[in-house]
PDB file of C-alpha atoms in Angstrom:
ATOM      1  CA  MET A  39      68.071-123.722 -55.286  1.00 78.00           C
ATOM      2  CA  ILE A  40      66.590-121.444 -52.610  1.00 82.00           C
ATOM      3  CA  THR A  41      69.120-118.761 -53.528  1.00 82.00           C
ATOM      4  CA  VAL A  42      68.223-119.025 -57.232  1.00 75.00           C
ATOM      5  CA  ILE A  43      64.509-118.744 -56.474  1.00 81.00           C
ATOM      6  CA  ALA A  44      65.138-115.746 -54.223  1.00 84.00           C
ATOM      7  CA  VAL A  45      67.176-114.005 -56.935  1.00 78.00           C
ATOM      8  CA  ILE A  46      64.434-114.667 -59.520  1.00 76.00           C
ATOM      9  CA  LEU A  47      61.775-113.279 -57.183  1.00 82.00           C
ATOM     10  CA  VAL A  48      63.827-110.135 -56.532  1.00 84.00           C
ATOM     11  CA  ILE A  49      64.315-109.626 -60.278  1.00 82.00           C
ATOM     12  CA  MET A  50      60.604-110.117 -60.932  1.00 81.00           C
ATOM     13  CA  LEU A  51      59.728-107.649 -58.189  1.00 87.00           C
ATOM     14  CA  TRP A  52      62.121-105.073 -59.647  1.00 84.00           C
ATOM     15  CA  ILE A  53      60.610-105.514 -63.135  1.00 89.00           C
ATOM     16  CA  MET A  54      57.101-105.228 -61.707  1.00 85.00           C
ATOM     17  CA  LEU A  55      57.936-101.973 -59.941  1.00 89.00           C
ATOM     18  CA  TYR A  56      59.693-100.664 -63.042  1.00 89.00           C
ATOM     19  CA  ASP A  57      56.887-101.561 -65.451  1.00 88.00           C
ATOM     20  CA  SER A  58      54.217-100.260 -63.078  1.00 90.00           C
ATOM     21  CA  ASN A  59      55.761 -96.793 -63.164  1.00 93.00           C
ATOM     22  CA  ARG A  60      56.722 -96.268 -66.791  1.00 95.00           C
ATOM     23  CA  PHE A  61      55.030 -96.002 -70.174  1.00 96.00           C
ATOM     24  CA  VAL A  62      55.989 -96.318 -73.824  1.00 97.00           C
ATOM     25  CA  VAL A  63      54.735 -94.613 -76.988  1.00 98.00           C
ATOM     26  CA  ARG A  64      53.561 -96.806 -79.859  1.00 98.00           C
ATOM     27  CA  HIS A  65      53.060 -95.335 -83.315  1.00 98.00           C
ATOM     28  CA  TYR A  66      50.380 -96.514 -85.748  1.00 98.00           C
ATOM     29  CA  PRO A  67      50.079 -95.022 -89.261  1.00 97.00           C
ATOM     30  CA  LEU A  68      46.842 -95.455 -91.220  1.00 97.00           C
ATOM     31  CA  ARG A  69      45.717 -94.311 -94.651  1.00 97.00           C
ATOM     32  CA  ASP A  70      42.245 -94.067 -96.168  1.00 97.00           C
ATOM     33  CA  GLN A  71      40.842 -92.351 -99.228  1.00 95.00           C
ATOM     34  CA  ARG A  72      38.089 -90.643 -97.187  1.00 97.00           C
ATOM     35  CA  ILE A  73      40.636 -88.849 -94.994  1.00 97.00           C
ATOM     36  CA  LYS A  74      41.063 -85.372 -96.456  1.00 96.00           C
ATOM     37  CA  LYS A  75      43.982 -84.059 -94.416  1.00 96.00           C
ATOM     38  CA  SER A  76      46.598 -85.686 -92.224  1.00 97.00           C
ATOM     39  CA  VAL A  77      45.832 -85.640 -88.529  1.00 98.00           C
ATOM     40  CA  LYS A  78      47.760 -86.971 -85.563  1.00 98.00           C
ATOM     41  CA  ALA A  79      45.871 -88.248 -82.531  1.00 98.00           C
ATOM     42  CA  VAL A  80      47.086 -89.380 -79.131  1.00 98.00           C
ATOM     43  CA  VAL A  81      44.959 -92.166 -77.658  1.00 98.00           C
ATOM     44  CA  LEU A  82      44.815 -92.575 -73.882  1.00 98.00           C
ATOM     45  CA  ALA A  83      43.001 -95.220 -71.861  1.00 98.00           C
ATOM     46  CA  ASP A  84      42.743 -96.652 -68.362  1.00 96.00           C
ATOM     47  CA  LEU A  85      44.700 -94.075 -66.422  1.00 97.00           C
ATOM     48  CA  HIS A  86      42.748 -95.018 -63.273  1.00 96.00           C
ATOM     49  CA  ASN A  87      44.032 -91.999 -61.321  1.00 95.00           C
ATOM     50  CA  LYS A  88      47.654 -92.996 -61.901  1.00 95.00           C
ATOM     51  CA  ARG A  89      50.263 -90.233 -61.634  1.00 95.00           C
ATOM     52  CA  TYR A  90      53.466 -90.234 -63.662  1.00 96.00           C
ATOM     53  CA  GLY A  91      55.364 -87.591 -61.766  1.00 94.00           C
ATOM     54  CA  LYS A  92      53.811 -84.724 -59.852  1.00 91.00           C
ATOM     55  CA  GLU A  93      50.549 -83.687 -61.548  1.00 93.00           C
ATOM     56  CA  ASN A  94      51.332 -86.218 -64.304  1.00 97.00           C
ATOM     57  CA  GLU A  95      54.089 -84.000 -65.662  1.00 97.00           C
ATOM     58  CA  ARG A  96      55.935 -86.903 -67.339  1.00 97.00           C
ATOM     59  CA  LEU A  97      52.788 -87.947 -69.185  1.00 98.00           C
ATOM     60  CA  LEU A  98      51.983 -84.405 -70.263  1.00 98.00           C
ATOM     61  CA  GLN A  99      55.541 -83.839 -71.472  1.00 98.00           C
ATOM     62  CA  ALA A 100      55.463 -87.015 -73.583  1.00 98.00           C
ATOM     63  CA  ILE A 101      52.190 -85.912 -75.190  1.00 98.00           C
ATOM     64  CA  ASP A 102      53.583 -82.452 -75.929  1.00 98.00           C
ATOM     65  CA  GLU A 103      56.618 -84.042 -77.583  1.00 98.00           C
ATOM     66  CA  ILE A 104      54.305 -86.002 -79.899  1.00 98.00           C
ATOM     67  CA  GLY A 105      52.481 -82.778 -80.783  1.00 97.00           C
ATOM     68  CA  PRO A 106      49.033 -84.202 -81.572  1.00 98.00           C
ATOM     69  CA  ASP A 107      46.161 -82.437 -83.289  1.00 98.00           C
ATOM     70  CA  MET A 108      43.704 -84.048 -80.884  1.00 98.00           C
ATOM     71  CA  ILE A 109      43.388 -86.355 -77.892  1.00 98.00           C
ATOM     72  CA  LEU A 110      41.062 -89.367 -77.976  1.00 98.00           C
ATOM     73  CA  ILE A 111      40.125 -90.881 -74.608  1.00 98.00           C
ATOM     74  CA  ALA A 112      39.076 -94.545 -74.582  1.00 98.00           C
ATOM     75  CA  GLY A 113      37.662 -94.574 -71.052  1.00 95.00           C
ATOM     76  CA  ASP A 114      38.503 -95.258 -67.407  1.00 97.00           C
ATOM     77  CA  MET A 115      40.545 -92.176 -66.641  1.00 97.00           C
ATOM     78  CA  LEU A 116      39.412 -92.557 -63.046  1.00 96.00           C
ATOM     79  CA  THR A 117      38.522 -95.492 -60.801  1.00 95.00           C
ATOM     80  CA  ALA A 118      34.960 -95.923 -59.555  1.00 95.00           C
ATOM     81  CA  LYS A 119      35.508 -96.109 -55.829  1.00 93.00           C
ATOM     82  CA  PRO A 120      33.177 -94.541 -53.251  1.00 93.00           C
ATOM     83  CA  LYS A 121      34.462 -91.154 -52.046  1.00 87.00           C
ATOM     84  CA  ALA A 122      37.566 -91.420 -54.261  1.00 89.00           C
ATOM     85  CA  THR A 123      39.080 -88.208 -55.551  1.00 91.00           C
ATOM     86  CA  LEU A 124      38.268 -86.837 -58.980  1.00 96.00           C
ATOM     87  CA  ASP A 125      41.168 -84.415 -58.799  1.00 95.00           C
ATOM     88  CA  VAL A 126      43.797 -86.564 -60.540  1.00 96.00           C
ATOM     89  CA  ALA A 127      41.718 -87.195 -63.670  1.00 97.00           C
ATOM     90  CA  VAL A 128      40.237 -83.690 -63.794  1.00 97.00           C
ATOM     91  CA  GLY A 129      43.597 -82.017 -63.216  1.00 97.00           C
ATOM     92  CA  PHE A 130      45.266 -84.029 -65.969  1.00 98.00           C
ATOM     93  CA  LEU A 131      42.416 -83.474 -68.439  1.00 98.00           C
ATOM     94  CA  THR A 132      42.370 -79.762 -67.618  1.00 98.00           C
ATOM     95  CA  GLU A 133      45.993 -79.448 -68.706  1.00 97.00           C
ATOM     96  CA  LEU A 134      45.310 -81.416 -71.899  1.00 98.00           C
ATOM     97  CA  ALA A 135      42.255 -79.344 -72.782  1.00 98.00           C
ATOM     98  CA  LYS A 136      44.288 -76.129 -72.560  1.00 97.00           C
ATOM     99  CA  LYS A 137      46.316 -77.238 -75.595  1.00 97.00           C
ATOM    100  CA  TYR A 138      44.314 -79.829 -77.548  1.00 98.00           C
ATOM    101  CA  PRO A 139      40.728 -80.721 -78.451  1.00 98.00           C
ATOM    102  CA  VAL A 140      39.812 -83.754 -76.333  1.00 98.00           C
ATOM    103  CA  TYR A 141      37.166 -86.299 -77.378  1.00 98.00           C
ATOM    104  CA  TYR A 142      36.157 -88.576 -74.523  1.00 98.00           C
ATOM    105  CA  GLY A 143      34.434 -91.962 -74.721  1.00 98.00           C
ATOM    106  CA  ASN A 144      33.344 -93.484 -71.429  1.00 97.00           C
ATOM    107  CA  GLY A 145      34.659 -96.718 -69.973  1.00 96.00           C
ATOM    108  CA  ASN A 146      32.921 -98.998 -67.509  1.00 96.00           C
ATOM    109  CA  HIS A 147      34.189 -96.981 -64.531  1.00 96.00           C
ATOM    110  CA  GLU A 148      32.665 -93.691 -65.723  1.00 97.00           C
ATOM    111  CA  HIS A 149      29.468 -95.567 -66.547  1.00 97.00           C
ATOM    112  CA  ARG A 150      29.401 -97.215 -63.126  1.00 96.00           C
ATOM    113  CA  LEU A 151      29.387 -93.832 -61.377  1.00 96.00           C
ATOM    114  CA  LYS A 152      26.125 -92.993 -63.133  1.00 96.00           C
ATOM    115  CA  LEU A 153      24.477 -96.355 -62.594  1.00 96.00           C
ATOM    116  CA  TYR A 154      24.937 -96.650 -58.842  1.00 96.00           C
ATOM    117  CA  PRO A 155      24.449 -93.270 -57.128  1.00 95.00           C
ATOM    118  CA  GLU A 156      23.641 -95.140 -53.932  1.00 96.00           C
ATOM    119  CA  ASN A 157      27.330 -96.142 -53.872  1.00 95.00           C
ATOM    120  CA  TYR A 158      29.001 -93.157 -55.512  1.00 96.00           C
ATOM    121  CA  GLY A 159      26.772 -90.280 -54.497  1.00 95.00           C
ATOM    122  CA  ASP A 160      27.147 -87.244 -56.774  1.00 96.00           C
ATOM    123  CA  MET A 161      30.526 -88.278 -58.241  1.00 97.00           C
ATOM    124  CA  ALA A 162      29.088 -88.767 -61.742  1.00 97.00           C
ATOM    125  CA  GLY A 163      27.469 -85.333 -61.765  1.00 96.00           C
ATOM    126  CA  ARG A 164      30.546 -83.601 -60.400  1.00 97.00           C
ATOM    127  CA  TYR A 165      32.797 -85.302 -62.944  1.00 97.00           C
ATOM    128  CA  GLU A 166      30.485 -84.439 -65.823  1.00 96.00           C
ATOM    129  CA  GLU A 167      30.269 -80.834 -64.681  1.00 97.00           C
ATOM    130  CA  ALA A 168      34.057 -80.542 -64.364  1.00 97.00           C
ATOM    131  CA  LEU A 169      34.722 -81.946 -67.830  1.00 97.00           C
ATOM    132  CA  THR A 170      32.063 -79.759 -69.412  1.00 96.00           C
ATOM    133  CA  LYS A 171      33.586 -76.700 -67.739  1.00 97.00           C
ATOM    134  CA  ILE A 172      37.040 -77.348 -69.205  1.00 97.00           C
ATOM    135  CA  GLY A 173      35.673 -77.995 -72.692  1.00 97.00           C
ATOM    136  CA  ILE A 174      35.993 -81.771 -73.060  1.00 97.00           C
ATOM    137  CA  HIS A 175      33.891 -83.200 -75.911  1.00 96.00           C
ATOM    138  CA  ARG A 176      31.906 -86.042 -74.291  1.00 96.00           C
ATOM    139  CA  LEU A 177      30.782 -88.739 -76.710  1.00 97.00           C
ATOM    140  CA  VAL A 178      28.226 -90.926 -74.941  1.00 97.00           C
ATOM    141  CA  ASN A 179      26.529 -92.877 -77.727  1.00 98.00           C
ATOM    142  CA  GLU A 180      26.884 -89.893 -80.007  1.00 96.00           C
ATOM    143  CA  HIS A 181      29.328 -88.621 -82.603  1.00 98.00           C
ATOM    144  CA  LYS A 182      31.309 -85.597 -83.678  1.00 97.00           C
ATOM    145  CA  ASP A 183      32.022 -84.741 -87.311  1.00 98.00           C
ATOM    146  CA  LEU A 184      35.390 -83.283 -88.285  1.00 98.00           C
ATOM    147  CA  PRO A 185      34.733 -82.372 -91.950  1.00 97.00           C
ATOM    148  CA  GLU A 186      38.131 -80.713 -92.438  1.00 97.00           C
ATOM    149  CA  TYR A 187      39.706 -84.129 -91.889  1.00 97.00           C
ATOM    150  CA  GLY A 188      36.939 -86.285 -93.381  1.00 97.00           C
ATOM    151  CA  ILE A 189      36.547 -88.058 -90.027  1.00 98.00           C
ATOM    152  CA  ARG A 190      33.586 -88.871 -87.801  1.00 98.00           C
ATOM    153  CA  ILE A 191      34.297 -89.870 -84.188  1.00 98.00           C
ATOM    154  CA  TYR A 192      31.787 -92.010 -82.313  1.00 98.00           C
ATOM    155  CA  GLY A 193      31.857 -92.745 -78.605  1.00 98.00           C
ATOM    156  CA  SER A 194      29.968 -95.821 -77.397  1.00 97.00           C
ATOM    157  CA  GLU A 195      28.753 -96.640 -73.909  1.00 97.00           C
ATOM    158  CA  ILE A 196      27.497-100.218 -73.834  1.00 97.00           C
ATOM    159  CA  ASP A 197      25.371-101.762 -71.107  1.00 95.00           C
ATOM    160  CA  ARG A 198      26.973-103.133 -67.935  1.00 93.00           C
ATOM    161  CA  LEU A 199      25.705-106.543 -69.062  1.00 92.00           C
ATOM    162  CA  TYR A 200      28.593-106.688 -71.517  1.00 93.00           C
ATOM    163  CA  TYR A 201      31.200-106.295 -68.773  1.00 92.00           C
ATOM    164  CA  LYS A 202      30.140-109.369 -66.798  1.00 87.00           C
ATOM    165  CA  ARG A 203      32.904-111.660 -65.627  1.00 84.00           C
ATOM    166  CA  PHE A 204      33.723-115.201 -66.697  1.00 79.00           C
ATOM    167  CA  GLY A 205      32.544-114.953 -70.282  1.00 81.00           C
ATOM    168  CA  ILE A 206      31.468-112.801 -73.202  1.00 88.00           C
ATOM    169  CA  GLN A 207      27.767-112.001 -73.288  1.00 92.00           C
ATOM    170  CA  PRO A 208      26.057-112.259 -76.691  1.00 94.00           C
ATOM    171  CA  MET A 209      25.260-108.934 -78.359  1.00 96.00           C
ATOM    172  CA  ASP A 210      22.256-108.602 -80.647  1.00 96.00           C
ATOM    173  CA  PRO A 211      23.204-107.401 -84.164  1.00 95.00           C
ATOM    174  CA  GLU A 212      20.763-104.506 -83.780  1.00 97.00           C
ATOM    175  CA  TYR A 213      22.213-103.297 -80.488  1.00 97.00           C
ATOM    176  CA  LEU A 214      24.976-101.023 -81.828  1.00 98.00           C
ATOM    177  CA  PRO A 215      22.809 -99.451 -84.580  1.00 98.00           C
ATOM    178  CA  GLY A 216      20.228 -98.873 -81.853  1.00 97.00           C
ATOM    179  CA  ILE A 217      22.559 -96.835 -79.645  1.00 98.00           C
ATOM    180  CA  LEU A 218      24.813 -95.296 -82.307  1.00 98.00           C
ATOM    181  CA  GLY A 219      22.745 -95.130 -85.496  1.00 97.00           C
ATOM    182  CA  GLN A 220      24.300 -96.104 -88.811  1.00 96.00           C
ATOM    183  CA  PRO A 221      27.917 -95.217 -89.634  1.00 97.00           C
ATOM    184  CA  SER A 222      28.649 -92.617 -92.279  1.00 92.00           C
ATOM    185  CA  GLU A 223      29.513 -93.604 -95.841  1.00 93.00           C
ATOM    186  CA  GLU A 224      31.083 -90.211 -96.461  1.00 95.00           C
ATOM    187  CA  TYR A 225      33.400 -90.045 -93.449  1.00 98.00           C
ATOM    188  CA  PHE A 226      36.122 -92.296 -92.063  1.00 98.00           C
ATOM    189  CA  ASN A 227      34.414 -93.714 -88.962  1.00 98.00           C
ATOM    190  CA  ILE A 228      36.371 -93.898 -85.712  1.00 98.00           C
ATOM    191  CA  LEU A 229      34.611 -95.730 -82.884  1.00 98.00           C
ATOM    192  CA  ILE A 230      35.815 -95.259 -79.312  1.00 98.00           C
ATOM    193  CA  ALA A 231      34.642 -98.485 -77.669  1.00 98.00           C
ATOM    194  CA  HIS A 232      36.158 -99.325 -74.314  1.00 97.00           C
ATOM    195  CA  ASP A 233      35.529-103.082 -74.327  1.00 96.00           C
ATOM    196  CA  PRO A 234      37.561-104.836 -77.078  1.00 97.00           C
ATOM    197  CA  ASP A 235      35.779-108.187 -76.747  1.00 95.00           C
ATOM    198  CA  TYR A 236      33.100-106.964 -79.145  1.00 97.00           C
ATOM    199  CA  PHE A 237      35.441-106.024 -81.964  1.00 98.00           C
ATOM    200  CA  PRO A 238      33.642-108.424 -84.364  1.00 98.00           C
ATOM    201  CA  LYS A 239      30.396-106.574 -83.606  1.00 98.00           C
ATOM    202  CA  TYR A 240      32.059-103.181 -84.060  1.00 98.00           C
ATOM    203  CA  ALA A 241      33.414-104.353 -87.424  1.00 98.00           C
ATOM    204  CA  ASP A 242      29.988-105.642 -88.505  1.00 98.00           C
ATOM    205  CA  TRP A 243      28.471-102.299 -87.516  1.00 98.00           C
ATOM    206  CA  GLY A 244      30.871-100.525 -89.863  1.00 97.00           C
ATOM    207  CA  ALA A 245      33.689 -99.042 -87.780  1.00 98.00           C
ATOM    208  CA  ASP A 246      36.775 -98.288 -89.850  1.00 98.00           C
ATOM    209  CA  LEU A 247      38.965 -97.805 -86.773  1.00 98.00           C
ATOM    210  CA  VAL A 248      38.129 -98.976 -83.252  1.00 98.00           C
ATOM    211  CA  LEU A 249      39.973 -97.552 -80.247  1.00 98.00           C
ATOM    212  CA  SER A 250      39.710 -99.704 -77.119  1.00 98.00           C
ATOM    213  CA  GLY A 251      41.251-100.329 -73.720  1.00 96.00           C
ATOM    214  CA  HIS A 252      39.901-102.086 -70.621  1.00 95.00           C
ATOM    215  CA  VAL A 253      42.172-105.168 -70.623  1.00 94.00           C
ATOM    216  CA  HIS A 254      45.322-103.420 -69.310  1.00 92.00           C
ATOM    217  CA  GLY A 255      47.414-105.624 -71.593  1.00 90.00           C
ATOM    218  CA  GLY A 256      46.479-108.638 -69.502  1.00 85.00           C
ATOM    219  CA  MET A 257      48.300-107.129 -66.479  1.00 84.00           C
ATOM    220  CA  VAL A 258      51.145-109.632 -66.838  1.00 86.00           C
ATOM    221  CA  ARG A 259      52.563-110.498 -70.247  1.00 86.00           C
ATOM    222  CA  VAL A 260      54.431-113.710 -70.955  1.00 88.00           C
ATOM    223  CA  PRO A 261      58.013-112.903 -72.046  1.00 85.00           C
ATOM    224  CA  PHE A 262      58.924-113.866 -75.640  1.00 78.00           C
ATOM    225  CA  TRP A 263      55.355-115.127 -76.309  1.00 83.00           C
ATOM    226  CA  GLY A 264      53.970-111.670 -75.598  1.00 79.00           C
ATOM    227  CA  LYS A 265      50.447-112.718 -74.596  1.00 86.00           C
ATOM    228  CA  GLY A 266      48.520-111.065 -71.787  1.00 82.00           C
ATOM    229  CA  VAL A 267      47.650-113.431 -68.961  1.00 85.00           C
ATOM    230  CA  VAL A 268      44.229-112.356 -67.668  1.00 83.00           C
ATOM    231  CA  SER A 269      41.415-109.984 -68.631  1.00 80.00           C
ATOM    232  CA  PRO A 270      39.308-107.914 -66.200  1.00 78.00           C
ATOM    233  CA  ASN A 271      36.394-110.322 -66.670  1.00 74.00           C
ATOM    234  CA  VAL A 272      38.647-113.131 -65.450  1.00 75.00           C
ATOM    235  CA  ARG A 273      39.514-115.000 -68.654  1.00 80.00           C
ATOM    236  CA  LEU A 274      42.980-116.392 -69.162  1.00 85.00           C
ATOM    237  CA  PHE A 275      44.996-115.370 -72.236  1.00 87.00           C
ATOM    238  CA  PRO A 276      42.282-113.199 -73.816  1.00 88.00           C
ATOM    239  CA  LYS A 277      42.249-113.013 -77.594  1.00 92.00           C
ATOM    240  CA  TYR A 278      42.228-109.210 -77.555  1.00 94.00           C
ATOM    241  CA  ASP A 279      44.897-108.178 -75.065  1.00 93.00           C
ATOM    242  CA  GLY A 280      46.769-105.285 -76.692  1.00 94.00           C
ATOM    243  CA  GLY A 281      48.069-104.081 -80.030  1.00 96.00           C
ATOM    244  CA  GLU A 282      46.530-104.071 -83.491  1.00 97.00           C
ATOM    245  CA  PHE A 283      43.811-106.379 -84.813  1.00 98.00           C
ATOM    246  CA  THR A 284      42.021-106.564 -88.166  1.00 98.00           C
ATOM    247  CA  ILE A 285      38.680-107.948 -89.307  1.00 98.00           C
ATOM    248  CA  GLY A 286      37.939-107.308 -92.970  1.00 97.00           C
ATOM    249  CA  LYS A 287      38.364-103.570 -93.531  1.00 95.00           C
ATOM    250  CA  SER A 288      38.097-102.739 -89.832  1.00 98.00           C
ATOM    251  CA  ARG A 289      41.117-102.206 -87.584  1.00 98.00           C
ATOM    252  CA  MET A 290      41.244-102.076 -83.818  1.00 98.00           C
ATOM    253  CA  LEU A 291      44.012-100.429 -81.837  1.00 98.00           C
ATOM    254  CA  LEU A 292      43.816-101.798 -78.314  1.00 98.00           C
ATOM    255  CA  SER A 293      45.672 -99.745 -75.737  1.00 97.00           C
ATOM    256  CA  ARG A 294      47.309-101.584 -72.852  1.00 96.00           C
ATOM    257  CA  GLY A 295      46.374 -98.596 -70.738  1.00 95.00           C
ATOM    258  CA  LEU A 296      48.314 -96.427 -68.341  1.00 97.00           C
ATOM    259  CA  GLY A 297      47.154 -97.332 -64.848  1.00 94.00           C
ATOM    260  CA  MET A 298      46.011-100.101 -62.553  1.00 89.00           C
ATOM    261  CA  HIS A 299      43.284-100.853 -60.036  1.00 85.00           C
ATOM    262  CA  THR A 300      42.207-103.676 -57.708  1.00 77.00           C
ATOM    263  CA  ILE A 301      45.370-105.725 -58.384  1.00 77.00           C
ATOM    264  CA  PRO A 302      47.927-102.931 -58.839  1.00 81.00           C
ATOM    265  CA  ILE A 303      50.637-104.647 -60.863  1.00 83.00           C
ATOM    266  CA  ARG A 304      52.071-104.547 -64.357  1.00 87.00           C
ATOM    267  CA  LEU A 305      54.744-107.085 -65.296  1.00 86.00           C
ATOM    268  CA  PHE A 306      56.515-107.151 -68.680  1.00 89.00           C
ATOM    269  CA  ASN A 307      53.702-104.767 -69.542  1.00 92.00           C
ATOM    270  CA  PRO A 308      54.471-101.026 -69.242  1.00 95.00           C
ATOM    271  CA  GLY A 309      51.808 -98.395 -69.663  1.00 95.00           C
ATOM    272  CA  GLU A 310      51.103 -97.176 -73.161  1.00 97.00           C
ATOM    273  CA  ILE A 311      50.361 -94.044 -75.178  1.00 98.00           C
ATOM    274  CA  LEU A 312      49.148 -94.595 -78.728  1.00 98.00           C
ATOM    275  CA  GLU A 313      50.221 -92.147 -81.420  1.00 98.00           C
ATOM    276  CA  VAL A 314      47.858 -92.626 -84.363  1.00 98.00           C
ATOM    277  CA  GLU A 315      48.630 -90.873 -87.621  1.00 98.00           C
ATOM    278  CA  LEU A 316      45.712 -90.732 -90.050  1.00 98.00           C
ATOM    279  CA  MET A 317      46.611 -89.763 -93.615  1.00 97.00           C
ATOM    280  CA  PRO A 318      44.913 -89.512 -97.015  1.00 97.00           C
ATOM    281  CA  ASP A 319      45.415 -92.486 -99.289  1.00 91.00           C
ATOM    282  CA  GLU A 320      46.816 -90.695-102.322  1.00 76.00           C
ATOM    283  CA  GLY A 321      47.163 -93.930-104.278  1.00 67.00           C
ATOM    284  CA  LYS A 322      43.415 -94.312-104.737  1.00 53.00           C
TER     285      LYS A 322
END
């Protein structure tokens, strides 16, 4: 029995190391009559300063092989840690911005840098300055219209209140219109919203497509069942753990992320790049 347990533990450790250092590409096609021209986007989330090869060369190569028209960032490319380096995230984004337009929505870690300068010093300002210099489109409760595609991209940054642990805080129905305004009727509305727990609120607001992250796929996924085990706000088997979800006419693509922090493990849960192909609906 001891030998069997030891073998199982060794296998689990090998899988953990393997899954913590690899990623997969998942493809999602979507059609809508408001989309004027096909566009391919790569969605990245929760890199948390992870490197896949020297200078993230494996990650960059995989993105180049997809050949996207744009990159959409769903937050947490770095980890908010006092005196931590910004070089990994900035270096990676610099290489992306040389080839593709990059639209960046903040996660809770980028937001945290701004909220607590007593802990993080000038990290928020230095990061903002670096991304502006390389031409990243920051979307902090604002939007960018892409009329050639018939698409409007919003980036939301919700209050730290909504990231509290051990539960989901109620969100007033007027909160999202208050920070984002009203969605467009003319455009297909993409909302970059790091925290997936509020997908019902994003759908009520009028998002056609929500791009989220934050949950890291639940860190550990249960084999065969496929559910993530725990969310960052310490809830077991969260409803929104990774993949595709639908409410009415709204869809959410929830990335399982690319990196780790605090508890640095991924088990049965490799990192993830999303390839999202948006196309006109010619049948309507």
